[in-house]
XYZ file of N, CA and C in Angstrom:
291
model
N 33.818 8.785 69.813
C 34.954 9.278 69.014
C 35.800 10.076 69.956
N 37.164 9.812 69.999
C 37.876 10.591 70.833
C 38.339 11.958 70.222
N 38.998 12.847 71.036
C 39.397 14.162 70.597
C 40.295 14.137 69.348
N 41.241 13.124 69.413
C 42.183 13.078 68.239
C 41.464 12.668 66.982
N 40.597 11.741 67.098
C 39.777 11.354 65.904
C 38.882 12.408 65.395
N 38.222 13.099 66.237
C 37.366 14.250 65.804
C 38.115 15.340 65.206
N 39.399 15.472 65.402
C 40.165 16.618 64.853
C 40.714 16.221 63.423
N 40.570 15.042 63.016
C 41.026 14.626 61.803
C 40.003 15.024 60.683
N 40.460 15.239 59.354
C 39.511 15.658 58.289
C 38.405 14.649 58.174
N 37.152 15.195 58.168
C 35.971 14.262 58.068
C 35.689 13.517 59.331
N 36.406 13.802 60.433
C 36.143 13.079 61.665
C 36.672 11.684 61.667
N 37.539 11.312 60.791
C 37.950 9.936 60.599
C 39.084 9.652 61.635
N 39.364 8.333 61.827
C 40.440 8.022 62.689
C 41.801 8.417 62.103
N 42.678 8.788 63.025
C 44.118 9.155 62.593
C 44.887 7.883 62.325
N 46.100 8.185 61.720
C 46.979 7.099 61.410
C 47.587 6.471 62.638
N 47.345 7.114 63.839
C 47.968 6.494 65.015
C 46.824 5.974 66.020
N 45.578 5.853 65.541
C 44.614 5.403 66.474
C 44.532 3.814 66.333
N 45.268 3.271 67.184
C 45.550 1.792 67.092
C 44.255 1.009 67.389
N 43.521 1.430 68.339
C 42.198 0.780 68.659
C 41.345 0.762 67.413
N 41.244 1.831 66.757
C 40.363 1.916 65.495
C 41.025 1.015 64.439
N 42.257 0.979 64.293
C 42.948 0.095 63.371
C 42.610 -1.375 63.598
N 42.635 -1.695 64.837
C 42.260 -3.125 65.215
C 40.838 -3.409 64.920
N 39.946 -2.405 65.218
C 38.538 -2.690 64.870
C 38.370 -2.896 63.424
N 38.989 -2.022 62.586
C 38.841 -2.109 61.145
C 39.349 -3.469 60.599
N 40.465 -3.922 61.176
C 41.019 -5.242 60.782
C 40.025 -6.386 61.088
N 39.450 -6.348 62.322
C 38.388 -7.263 62.632
C 37.208 -7.235 61.728
N 36.766 -6.052 61.424
C 35.637 -5.811 60.572
C 35.912 -6.367 59.127
N 37.145 -6.134 58.646
C 37.498 -6.612 57.320
C 37.417 -8.216 57.342
N 37.986 -8.818 58.283
C 37.972 -10.270 58.397
C 36.598 -10.847 58.484
N 35.757 -10.133 59.311
C 34.378 -10.586 59.487
C 33.586 -10.438 58.216
N 33.768 -9.408 57.388
C 33.122 -9.239 56.148
C 33.499 -10.289 55.131
N 34.912 -10.533 55.106
C 35.425 -11.624 54.214
C 34.744 -12.911 54.557
N 34.592 -13.258 55.868
C 33.946 -14.468 56.228
C 32.508 -14.528 55.833
N 31.763 -13.456 56.078
C 30.400 -13.381 55.696
C 30.147 -13.433 54.251
N 31.040 -12.801 53.459
C 30.842 -12.862 51.984
C 31.450 -14.072 51.335
N 32.208 -14.828 52.060
C 32.929 -15.964 51.493
C 34.030 -15.510 50.605
N 34.639 -14.342 50.813
C 35.714 -13.831 50.002
C 35.802 -12.341 50.065
N 36.504 -11.694 49.125
C 36.621 -10.297 49.070
C 35.562 -9.539 48.396
N 34.585 -10.227 47.824
C 33.453 -9.598 47.142
C 32.296 -10.634 47.156
N 31.195 -10.117 46.856
C 29.943 -11.118 46.914
C 30.116 -12.170 45.908
N 29.686 -13.348 46.173
C 29.834 -14.503 45.263
C 29.230 -14.185 43.837
N 28.047 -13.492 43.819
C 27.382 -13.186 42.546
C 28.241 -12.354 41.662
N 29.231 -11.597 42.208
C 30.122 -10.705 41.409
C 31.366 -11.459 40.959
N 31.557 -12.639 41.440
C 32.885 -13.288 41.124
C 33.160 -13.502 39.635
N 32.204 -13.939 38.792
C 32.453 -14.090 37.335
C 32.860 -12.750 36.742
N 32.132 -11.673 37.080
C 32.425 -10.302 36.484
C 33.756 -9.820 36.982
N 34.100 -10.019 38.253
C 35.344 -9.607 38.774
C 36.566 -10.341 38.069
N 36.390 -11.681 38.018
C 37.508 -12.438 37.342
C 37.650 -12.045 35.953
N 36.541 -11.874 35.248
C 36.578 -11.375 33.821
C 37.216 -10.059 33.737
N 36.844 -9.077 34.600
C 37.488 -7.775 34.492
C 38.913 -7.669 34.887
N 39.407 -8.604 35.752
C 40.787 -8.619 36.216
C 41.661 -9.694 35.606
N 41.167 -10.422 34.543
C 42.017 -11.438 33.906
C 43.164 -10.807 33.170
N 44.176 -11.527 33.008
C 45.452 -10.956 32.322
C 45.051 -10.633 30.923
N 45.404 -9.353 30.544
C 45.069 -8.831 29.250
C 46.044 -9.329 28.189
N 45.514 -9.543 27.017
C 46.371 -9.997 25.902
C 47.368 -8.897 25.464
N 47.019 -7.654 25.689
C 48.025 -6.542 25.270
C 49.018 -6.312 26.264
N 49.029 -6.998 27.476
C 50.047 -6.866 28.443
C 49.862 -5.717 29.471
N 48.983 -4.819 29.164
C 48.731 -3.699 30.105
C 48.031 -4.320 31.312
N 48.432 -3.745 32.468
C 47.743 -4.180 33.694
C 46.371 -3.668 33.889
N 45.513 -4.552 34.464
C 44.181 -4.100 34.971
C 44.341 -3.321 36.207
N 43.398 -2.627 36.642
C 43.447 -1.707 37.809
C 42.419 -2.123 38.864
N 42.847 -1.985 40.097
C 41.913 -2.088 41.188
C 42.071 -0.796 42.037
N 40.962 -0.118 42.318
C 40.981 1.097 43.032
C 40.055 1.017 44.245
N 40.623 1.291 45.370
C 39.863 1.296 46.675
C 39.896 2.711 47.233
N 38.702 3.369 47.146
C 38.605 4.730 47.705
C 38.104 4.606 49.157
N 38.730 5.349 50.004
C 38.433 5.224 51.470
C 38.980 3.854 51.957
N 40.191 3.635 51.610
C 40.898 2.293 51.873
C 41.172 2.079 53.336
N 41.167 3.077 54.143
C 41.476 2.871 55.613
C 42.818 2.214 55.752
N 42.937 1.150 56.421
C 44.238 0.405 56.598
C 44.771 -0.219 55.336
N 43.848 -0.405 54.325
C 44.255 -0.982 53.068
C 44.181 -2.446 53.009
N 43.528 -3.184 54.011
C 43.447 -4.545 53.965
C 42.803 -5.092 52.763
N 41.695 -4.504 52.353
C 41.005 -5.101 51.101
C 41.845 -5.028 49.921
N 42.430 -3.764 49.628
C 43.180 -3.650 48.489
C 44.430 -4.476 48.445
N 45.108 -4.690 49.631
C 46.243 -5.594 49.708
C 45.806 -6.987 49.440
N 44.715 -7.454 49.975
C 44.288 -8.729 49.669
C 43.943 -8.973 48.250
N 43.325 -8.019 47.607
C 43.000 -8.053 46.142
C 44.264 -8.125 45.328
N 45.293 -7.322 45.756
C 46.581 -7.338 45.078
C 47.270 -8.687 45.180
N 47.091 -9.386 46.235
C 47.668 -10.690 46.392
C 46.897 -11.764 45.550
N 45.571 -11.548 45.449
C 44.702 -12.425 44.716
C 44.934 -12.183 43.210
N 45.167 -11.023 42.792
C 45.380 -10.653 41.355
C 46.733 -9.882 41.166
N 47.843 -10.629 41.317
C 49.200 -9.961 41.367
C 49.526 -9.297 40.051
N 48.919 -9.642 38.998
C 49.149 -9.064 37.680
C 48.391 -7.642 37.492
N 47.531 -7.329 38.446
C 46.832 -6.137 38.372
C 47.428 -4.962 39.168
N 47.251 -3.738 38.831
C 47.754 -2.625 39.570
C 46.762 -2.204 40.517
N 47.104 -2.286 41.772
C 46.162 -2.022 42.924
C 46.516 -0.716 43.631
N 45.542 0.201 43.847
C 45.756 1.401 44.474
C 44.763 1.632 45.521
N 45.106 2.066 46.729
C 44.169 2.436 47.771
C 44.381 3.884 48.174
N 43.301 4.656 48.353
C 43.374 6.043 48.672
C 42.533 6.322 49.935
N 43.079 7.225 50.766
C 42.348 7.573 51.940
C 42.708 8.991 52.366
N 41.896 9.608 53.244
C 42.221 10.947 53.773
C 43.483 10.944 54.633
N 43.667 9.829 55.362
C 44.758 9.712 56.229
C 45.853 8.846 55.687
N 47.086 9.317 55.573
C 48.106 8.491 55.027
C 48.283 7.162 55.832
N 48.681 6.113 55.104
C 48.791 4.721 55.751
C 50.019 4.747 56.746
N 49.866 3.896 57.710
C 50.944 3.604 58.622
C 51.385 2.261 58.441
N 52.465 1.966 57.607
C 52.849 0.617 57.331
C 53.604 0.000 58.400
N 53.919 0.675 59.482
C 54.625 0.104 60.596
C 53.777 -0.614 61.599
N 52.462 -0.495 61.381
C 51.554 -1.163 62.403
C 51.181 -2.565 61.963
């Protein structure tokens, strides 16, 4: 862990640690490949049921705590565009990367 990373709250990578961002992106894609999607196959029926379009028109919600770069929550938002997706992290996102 470099000095900049260690100085961040909780010792997490900063919003400008490009090497760490790249590592997290690779890790996200590797996990998606290993799981066969964004979540384990056994959870698919429950996830689809929980995120199906509601009859009352209110949006369902997806919450990602410790979202990092936000890859997972962004992918989930694309998969379920009718749901409200929120990602939270200690370090603000850098949408320019």
